[in-house]
Amino acid sequence: MLKKTLATLALAGSLLGAGQTLAADYVIDKEGQHAFINFKISHLGYSWLYGTFKDFDGSFSFDAAKPEESKVKVTVNTASVDSNHAERDKHLRSADFLNVGKHPTATFESTAVKSTGEGTAEITGNLTLNGVTKPVVIAAKFIGEGQDPWGGYRAGFEGSTKLRLKDFDIQKDLGPASQEVELILSVEGVRQ
Amino acid sequence: MQWHNSPARYGLVSILLHWGVALTVFGLFGLGLWMVGLDYYSSWYRSAPALHKAIGLCLFAAMLLRLVWRFLSPPPPLLDSYGPLTRLGARLGHGLLYLGLFAVIISGYLISTADGRGIEVFGLFEVPALVSGLPNQEDVAGLVHEYLAWGLVSLSVLHALAALKHHFIDRDVTLKRMLGCSR
């Protein structure tokens, strides 16, 4: 009897909860660095070059029941670019590429999230890179969420989008196979 | 011509080192400016920087040799006809040229070795990285290298103008001494 009442209450509670969903706010786990912003670009059409931005921060709000109400914002320190080669990184920071002296940060802020299937979504938003702001669509995938072993609650996603270098006023031409770069975001947020 | 310096004239070693370093500095300056603007598909895109680095390290060796030689075989003293201001200017100018040369070479070395990579010299041997991983090393060293190179080349032009002034206006033997003539 008591058990049944509790179950009913729980059901009512969850229905109520679903009705007025409060999307939880998450902050990207910078402290433990369970977050990566990587990029991938073709070298001459013969191989993939990978690089990463080591310094960025961001937050998102997310509710699995209402993915379309999710929001995300990320700010990247462009000077933190690292492709495992100091001379190349220096070149990437120069006016030929990221122009970090003039444009030290890149940002992405979502404007709309569209669910595309079980645990997948298209996140539309404005990307500001090299001083140019353009809408981009990130194909995102929900990876998982739940309690962590240390008393917190986490949720993680991975998403990617392709950018044409010329669209963001990146001047250096790396050849016909290297007109586009793929940005890959892999982030874990800690619920606040 | 004698190899070593004497109180009356410069010897062959000093003369060759002087003009060799002068030619190399201007050559490296031009090569450096040209190579950073190369198209990614240029056949020089990889070889020009490699050449710049290898020649730069050889220049470093030549400068060390120059210092040692200066100690072993001191250059002839400044001309008696120089006034106190000329003496001061000459000492200061020459000191800055030496300092500038070493600073430009070392800052360049610090760009390429910032991530611990060594520098290949004409495929013969590799100069290892001694200092790496300083904060923003490649960027700071890069700026220092660029600005100091402009400063060094400007100072060299001033140095040449001063020599021409001695030759054509003061009509002394300053410039001719560096071509092997005695006073």
Short mmCIF file of C-alpha atoms in Angstrom, two decimals:
data_model
loop_
_atom_site.label_atom_id
_atom_site.label_comp_id
_atom_site.label_asym_id
_atom_site.label_seq_id
_atom_site.Cartn_x
_atom_site.Cartn_y
_atom_site.Cartn_z
CA MET A 1 0.00 0.00 0.00
CA LEU A 2 2.68 2.39 1.09
CA LYS A 3 4.85 1.20 -1.76
CA LYS A 4 2.06 1.85 -4.24
CA THR A 5 1.50 5.36 -2.90
CA LEU A 6 5.16 6.16 -3.21
CA ALA A 7 5.22 4.86 -6.76
CA THR A 8 2.21 6.99 -7.63
CA LEU A 9 3.82 10.02 -6.07
CA ALA A 10 7.00 9.40 -7.95
CA LEU A 11 5.10 9.05 -11.21
CA ALA A 12 3.14 12.22 -10.53
CA GLY A 13 6.36 13.95 -9.65
CA SER A 14 8.05 12.90 -12.84
CA LEU A 15 5.03 13.92 -14.92
CA LEU A 16 4.97 17.28 -13.20
CA GLY A 17 8.67 17.55 -13.73
CA ALA A 18 8.28 16.75 -17.41
CA GLY A 19 5.62 19.41 -17.72
CA GLN A 20 7.72 22.27 -16.41
CA THR A 21 11.17 20.96 -17.26
CA LEU A 22 13.95 22.98 -15.76
CA ALA A 23 16.91 22.35 -18.00
CA ALA A 24 19.96 21.87 -15.81
CA ASP A 25 22.95 24.14 -16.24
CA TYR A 26 26.33 22.60 -16.81
CA VAL A 27 29.81 24.08 -16.84
CA ILE A 28 32.40 22.46 -19.07
CA ASP A 29 34.82 20.51 -16.90
CA LYS A 30 37.88 22.68 -17.39
CA GLU A 31 39.32 21.84 -14.00
CA GLY A 32 39.59 18.14 -14.79
CA GLN A 33 39.89 18.91 -18.52
CA HIS A 34 37.34 16.39 -19.65
CA ALA A 35 36.78 18.51 -22.69
CA PHE A 36 38.55 18.89 -26.01
CA ILE A 37 38.26 21.13 -29.00
CA ASN A 38 40.18 19.47 -31.76
CA PHE A 39 40.50 20.13 -35.44
CA LYS A 40 41.39 18.02 -38.40
CA ILE A 41 42.51 19.15 -41.83
CA SER A 42 43.83 17.32 -44.82
CA HIS A 43 47.54 17.60 -45.60
CA LEU A 44 47.82 17.68 -49.38
CA GLY A 45 45.03 15.12 -49.54
CA TYR A 46 47.43 12.47 -48.26
CA SER A 47 46.85 12.43 -44.50
CA TRP A 48 44.97 14.08 -41.64
CA LEU A 49 46.59 16.68 -39.50
CA TYR A 50 45.12 17.00 -36.02
CA GLY A 51 45.41 19.91 -33.65
CA THR A 52 43.77 21.15 -30.53
CA PHE A 53 42.93 24.30 -28.61
CA LYS A 54 44.24 23.87 -25.11
CA ASP A 55 42.46 26.77 -23.46
CA PHE A 56 38.71 27.26 -23.68
CA ASP A 57 35.72 27.52 -21.42
CA GLY A 58 32.00 27.17 -21.76
CA SER A 59 28.66 26.13 -20.40
CA PHE A 60 25.48 24.49 -21.59
CA SER A 61 22.00 23.77 -20.38
CA PHE A 62 20.48 20.43 -21.15
CA ASP A 63 17.50 18.29 -20.31
CA ALA A 64 17.31 14.87 -21.93
CA ALA A 65 13.50 15.16 -22.00
CA LYS A 66 13.59 18.44 -23.90
CA PRO A 67 16.74 18.50 -25.98
CA GLU A 68 15.41 21.29 -28.17
CA GLU A 69 15.63 23.72 -25.26
CA SER A 70 19.33 23.09 -24.84
CA LYS A 71 21.78 25.94 -25.10
CA VAL A 72 25.54 26.01 -25.41
CA LYS A 73 28.22 28.66 -25.33
CA VAL A 74 31.96 28.15 -25.74
CA THR A 75 34.82 30.65 -25.73
CA VAL A 76 38.22 29.62 -27.10
CA ASN A 77 41.60 31.27 -26.53
CA THR A 78 42.90 31.06 -30.11
CA ALA A 79 46.54 31.51 -29.07
CA SER A 80 46.31 28.15 -27.30
CA VAL A 81 46.33 26.31 -30.63
CA ASP A 82 48.65 23.31 -30.52
CA SER A 83 49.45 20.97 -33.40
CA ASN A 84 52.49 19.39 -31.79
CA HIS A 85 54.98 21.49 -33.79
CA ALA A 86 56.14 24.87 -32.43
CA GLU A 87 57.00 26.43 -35.80
CA ARG A 88 53.66 25.41 -37.28
CA ASP A 89 51.79 26.68 -34.20
CA LYS A 90 53.57 30.02 -34.53
CA HIS A 91 52.46 30.12 -38.16
CA LEU A 92 48.88 29.18 -37.21
CA ARG A 93 48.79 32.10 -34.76
CA SER A 94 50.02 34.55 -37.40
CA ALA A 95 47.97 36.68 -39.77
CA ASP A 96 48.17 33.85 -42.35
CA PHE A 97 45.71 31.85 -40.25
CA LEU A 98 44.14 32.71 -36.88
CA ASN A 99 45.55 36.20 -36.44
CA VAL A 100 45.50 35.74 -32.66
CA GLY A 101 47.07 39.13 -31.98
CA LYS A 102 44.01 40.81 -33.43
CA HIS A 103 41.41 38.14 -32.65
CA PRO A 104 42.43 36.44 -29.40
CA THR A 105 39.12 34.67 -28.85
CA ALA A 106 36.75 32.57 -30.89
CA THR A 107 33.22 31.96 -29.65
CA PHE A 108 30.30 29.72 -30.42
CA GLU A 109 26.82 30.46 -29.12
CA SER A 110 23.86 28.30 -30.04
CA THR A 111 20.69 29.80 -31.44
CA ALA A 112 18.62 26.66 -32.05
CA VAL A 113 18.80 22.96 -31.32
CA LYS A 114 16.94 20.47 -33.44
CA SER A 115 16.61 16.86 -32.40
CA THR A 116 17.50 14.53 -35.27
CA GLY A 117 17.06 11.16 -33.62
CA GLU A 118 17.83 9.13 -30.55
CA GLY A 119 20.53 11.14 -28.78
CA THR A 120 21.48 13.22 -31.78
CA ALA A 121 20.82 16.83 -32.62
CA GLU A 122 21.75 19.66 -34.90
CA ILE A 123 22.98 22.65 -32.95
CA THR A 124 22.76 25.83 -34.98
CA GLY A 125 24.69 28.81 -33.70
CA ASN A 126 26.99 31.68 -34.45
CA LEU A 127 30.68 30.99 -34.67
CA THR A 128 33.03 33.93 -34.40
CA LEU A 129 36.49 33.04 -35.64
CA ASN A 130 39.23 35.35 -36.90
CA GLY A 131 36.83 38.26 -36.39
CA VAL A 132 34.20 36.78 -38.72
CA THR A 133 30.81 35.69 -37.38
CA LYS A 134 28.90 33.10 -39.37
CA PRO A 135 26.15 30.62 -38.58
CA VAL A 136 27.30 27.01 -38.42
CA VAL A 137 25.54 23.76 -37.69
CA ILE A 138 27.15 21.29 -35.31
CA ALA A 139 26.07 17.69 -35.63
CA ALA A 140 25.96 16.68 -31.97
CA LYS A 141 25.68 13.36 -30.23
CA PHE A 142 24.68 12.83 -26.63
CA ILE A 143 27.20 10.46 -25.07
CA GLY A 144 25.92 9.94 -21.55
CA GLU A 145 24.96 11.47 -18.23
CA GLY A 146 24.71 10.49 -14.60
CA GLN A 147 26.23 10.65 -11.16
CA ASP A 148 29.99 10.78 -11.01
CA PRO A 149 31.84 8.92 -8.22
CA TRP A 150 32.62 12.17 -6.37
CA GLY A 151 29.18 13.52 -5.60
CA GLY A 152 28.56 15.46 -8.80
CA TYR A 153 26.43 14.98 -11.87
CA ARG A 154 27.82 15.05 -15.38
CA ALA A 155 26.65 15.00 -18.99
CA GLY A 156 28.77 14.71 -22.10
CA PHE A 157 28.48 15.34 -25.82
CA GLU A 158 30.48 15.19 -28.96
CA GLY A 159 29.87 17.30 -32.00
CA SER A 160 31.53 18.30 -35.21
CA THR A 161 31.19 20.79 -37.99
CA LYS A 162 33.11 21.63 -41.13
CA LEU A 163 34.33 25.12 -41.92
CA ARG A 164 35.66 26.56 -45.11
CA LEU A 165 38.82 28.47 -44.21
CA LYS A 166 37.99 31.21 -46.71
CA ASP A 167 34.59 31.77 -45.05
CA PHE A 168 36.43 32.89 -41.95
CA ASP A 169 38.88 35.05 -43.84
CA ILE A 170 41.79 32.67 -43.31
CA GLN A 171 44.11 33.75 -46.08
CA LYS A 172 46.71 31.04 -46.44
CA ASP A 173 45.84 28.58 -49.20
CA LEU A 174 46.92 25.07 -48.27
CA GLY A 175 45.83 23.56 -51.55
CA PRO A 176 42.68 22.09 -53.07
CA ALA A 177 42.40 19.22 -50.59
CA SER A 178 42.70 21.53 -47.60
CA GLN A 179 39.99 24.12 -48.09
CA GLU A 180 37.94 22.80 -45.20
CA VAL A 181 38.76 22.08 -41.59
CA GLU A 182 36.69 19.89 -39.34
CA LEU A 183 36.13 21.09 -35.79
CA ILE A 184 35.45 18.37 -33.27
CA LEU A 185 34.13 19.29 -29.84
CA SER A 186 34.09 16.70 -27.13
CA VAL A 187 32.85 18.11 -23.86
CA GLU A 188 31.77 16.96 -20.46
CA GLY A 189 29.80 19.35 -18.25
CA VAL A 190 29.40 19.31 -14.50
CA ARG A 191 25.89 20.19 -13.33
CA GLN A 192 25.79 23.33 -11.22
CA MET B 1 99.00 39.36 -47.16
CA GLN B 2 99.59 38.26 -43.58
CA TRP B 3 97.06 36.01 -41.80
CA HIS B 4 97.08 37.77 -38.48
CA ASN B 5 96.32 41.34 -37.52
CA SER B 6 99.14 43.78 -36.77
CA PRO B 7 99.04 47.29 -35.27
CA ALA B 8 99.24 48.66 -38.82
CA ARG B 9 96.74 46.50 -40.70
CA TYR B 10 94.04 43.85 -40.64
CA GLY B 11 95.17 40.33 -41.53
CA LEU B 12 93.43 37.97 -43.95
CA VAL B 13 91.49 36.04 -41.28
CA SER B 14 89.80 39.16 -39.89
CA ILE B 15 89.12 40.55 -43.35
CA LEU B 16 87.55 37.34 -44.63
CA LEU B 17 85.49 36.95 -41.46
CA HIS B 18 84.30 40.56 -41.66
CA TRP B 19 83.15 40.45 -45.28
CA GLY B 20 81.89 36.89 -45.01
CA VAL B 21 79.72 37.76 -42.03
CA ALA B 22 78.49 40.96 -43.76
CA LEU B 23 77.48 39.06 -46.90
CA THR B 24 75.83 36.29 -44.86
CA VAL B 25 73.85 38.71 -42.69
CA PHE B 26 72.34 40.47 -45.69
CA GLY B 27 71.78 37.18 -47.48
CA LEU B 28 69.99 35.66 -44.48
CA PHE B 29 67.91 38.81 -44.04
CA GLY B 30 66.70 38.65 -47.63
CA LEU B 31 66.18 34.89 -47.48
CA GLY B 32 64.23 35.26 -44.24
CA LEU B 33 61.92 37.94 -45.61
CA TRP B 34 61.35 35.99 -48.80
CA MET B 35 60.76 32.57 -47.25
CA VAL B 36 57.98 33.65 -44.87
CA GLY B 37 55.89 34.79 -47.83
CA LEU B 38 56.30 31.62 -49.90
CA ASP B 39 53.28 29.80 -51.26
CA TYR B 40 52.64 26.44 -49.59
CA TYR B 41 53.17 24.70 -52.92
CA SER B 42 56.46 26.47 -53.69
CA SER B 43 59.34 24.04 -54.12
CA TRP B 44 61.28 26.28 -51.71
CA TYR B 45 58.64 26.12 -48.96
CA ARG B 46 60.60 23.55 -46.95
CA SER B 47 64.13 24.02 -48.23
CA ALA B 48 64.39 27.80 -47.80
CA PRO B 49 63.77 27.74 -44.03
CA ALA B 50 66.09 24.74 -43.70
CA LEU B 51 68.78 26.68 -45.55
CA HIS B 52 68.14 29.80 -43.46
CA LYS B 53 68.56 27.84 -40.23
CA ALA B 54 71.66 25.93 -41.35
CA ILE B 55 73.42 29.06 -42.63
CA GLY B 56 72.41 30.90 -39.45
CA LEU B 57 74.08 28.26 -37.30
CA CYS B 58 77.23 28.41 -39.46
CA LEU B 59 77.19 32.16 -38.92
CA PHE B 60 77.09 31.51 -35.19
CA ALA B 61 80.22 29.37 -35.52
CA ALA B 62 81.90 32.11 -37.58
CA MET B 63 81.03 34.67 -34.91
CA LEU B 64 82.51 32.49 -32.18
CA LEU B 65 85.65 32.13 -34.30
CA ARG B 66 85.67 35.90 -34.75
CA LEU B 67 85.57 36.46 -31.00
CA VAL B 68 88.35 33.95 -30.40
CA TRP B 69 90.44 35.47 -33.20
CA ARG B 70 89.89 38.96 -31.80
CA PHE B 71 91.39 37.70 -28.57
CA LEU B 72 94.28 35.79 -30.21
CA SER B 73 95.11 38.47 -32.73
CA PRO B 74 93.78 41.87 -31.64
CA PRO B 75 92.69 44.22 -34.42
CA PRO B 76 94.74 47.35 -35.17
CA PRO B 77 93.87 50.28 -32.92
CA LEU B 78 91.51 53.04 -34.03
CA LEU B 79 93.19 55.71 -36.17
CA ASP B 80 94.92 58.56 -34.30
CA SER B 81 92.94 61.04 -36.37
CA TYR B 82 89.60 60.01 -34.77
CA GLY B 83 88.08 62.51 -32.38
CA PRO B 84 86.61 61.42 -29.03
CA LEU B 85 83.06 61.26 -30.42
CA THR B 86 84.16 59.09 -33.36
CA ARG B 87 85.97 56.76 -30.95
CA LEU B 88 82.90 56.46 -28.75
CA GLY B 89 80.63 55.91 -31.77
CA ALA B 90 82.94 53.27 -33.24
CA ARG B 91 83.23 51.33 -29.96
CA LEU B 92 79.49 51.51 -29.31
CA GLY B 93 78.56 50.65 -32.89
CA HIS B 94 80.90 47.68 -33.11
CA GLY B 95 79.80 46.43 -29.70
CA LEU B 96 76.14 46.61 -30.71
CA LEU B 97 76.83 44.83 -34.01
CA TYR B 98 78.45 41.92 -32.18
CA LEU B 99 75.68 41.83 -29.58
CA GLY B 100 72.96 42.15 -32.21
CA LEU B 101 74.39 39.34 -34.31
CA PHE B 102 74.44 36.92 -31.39
CA ALA B 103 70.98 37.99 -30.24
CA VAL B 104 69.44 37.52 -33.70
CA ILE B 105 71.02 34.10 -34.13
CA ILE B 106 70.08 32.89 -30.65
CA SER B 107 66.48 34.13 -30.94
CA GLY B 108 66.16 32.35 -34.28
CA TYR B 109 67.51 29.15 -32.76
CA LEU B 110 64.96 29.46 -29.94
CA ILE B 111 62.04 29.56 -32.42
CA SER B 112 62.93 26.29 -34.09
CA THR B 113 63.87 24.47 -30.90
CA ALA B 114 60.86 25.67 -28.86
CA ASP B 115 59.31 22.19 -28.81
CA GLY B 116 62.55 20.32 -28.27
CA ARG B 117 63.29 19.63 -31.93
CA GLY B 118 66.91 20.03 -32.99
CA ILE B 119 68.11 21.87 -36.11
CA GLU B 120 69.45 19.91 -39.03
CA VAL B 121 72.54 21.50 -40.64
CA PHE B 122 72.74 20.62 -44.35
CA GLY B 123 71.86 17.03 -43.48
CA LEU B 124 75.33 16.65 -41.95
CA PHE B 125 74.55 16.88 -38.26
CA GLU B 126 71.90 18.12 -35.90
CA VAL B 127 72.25 20.89 -33.34
CA PRO B 128 70.11 19.80 -30.37
CA ALA B 129 67.56 21.95 -28.54
CA LEU B 130 69.04 23.28 -25.32
CA VAL B 131 66.19 25.48 -24.12
CA SER B 132 62.61 24.51 -24.87
CA GLY B 133 59.14 24.85 -23.45
CA LEU B 134 59.44 28.42 -22.15
CA PRO B 135 56.02 30.10 -22.11
CA ASN B 136 55.11 31.17 -25.67
CA GLN B 137 58.73 30.53 -26.61
CA GLU B 138 58.26 30.33 -30.38
CA ASP B 139 56.13 33.49 -30.46
CA VAL B 140 58.33 35.64 -28.23
CA ALA B 141 61.52 34.44 -29.91
CA GLY B 142 59.89 35.04 -33.29
CA LEU B 143 59.10 38.67 -32.51
CA VAL B 144 62.56 39.28 -31.03
CA HIS B 145 64.17 37.65 -34.08
CA GLU B 146 62.19 39.77 -36.53
CA TYR B 147 62.67 43.14 -34.81
CA LEU B 148 66.32 42.56 -33.95
CA ALA B 149 67.05 41.48 -37.53
CA TRP B 150 65.65 44.77 -38.80
CA GLY B 151 67.68 46.60 -36.14
CA LEU B 152 70.86 44.72 -37.01
CA VAL B 153 70.52 45.35 -40.73
CA SER B 154 69.79 49.04 -40.09
CA LEU B 155 72.85 49.27 -37.86
CA SER B 156 74.94 47.55 -40.56
CA VAL B 157 73.83 50.11 -43.10
CA LEU B 158 74.79 52.86 -40.67
CA HIS B 159 78.14 51.11 -40.19
CA ALA B 160 78.69 51.09 -43.96
CA LEU B 161 77.68 54.74 -44.27
CA ALA B 162 80.15 55.61 -41.51
CA ALA B 163 82.91 53.77 -43.40
CA LEU B 164 82.04 55.68 -46.58
CA LYS B 165 82.09 58.93 -44.62
CA HIS B 166 85.61 58.10 -43.42
CA HIS B 167 86.66 57.33 -46.98
CA PHE B 168 85.11 60.19 -48.91
CA ILE B 169 84.80 62.99 -46.37
CA ASP B 170 87.53 62.42 -43.80
CA ARG B 171 89.71 60.85 -46.52
CA ASP B 172 91.30 58.43 -44.06
CA VAL B 173 92.25 54.78 -44.45
CA THR B 174 89.38 53.29 -42.36
CA LEU B 175 87.58 51.57 -45.23
CA LYS B 176 90.74 50.63 -47.12
CA ARG B 177 92.09 48.98 -43.98
CA MET B 178 89.22 46.49 -44.13
CA LEU B 179 90.23 45.76 -47.72
CA GLY B 180 93.76 44.87 -46.68
CA CYS B 181 95.61 48.17 -47.10
CA SER B 182 97.79 49.53 -44.31
CA ARG B 183 97.69 53.03 -42.99
#
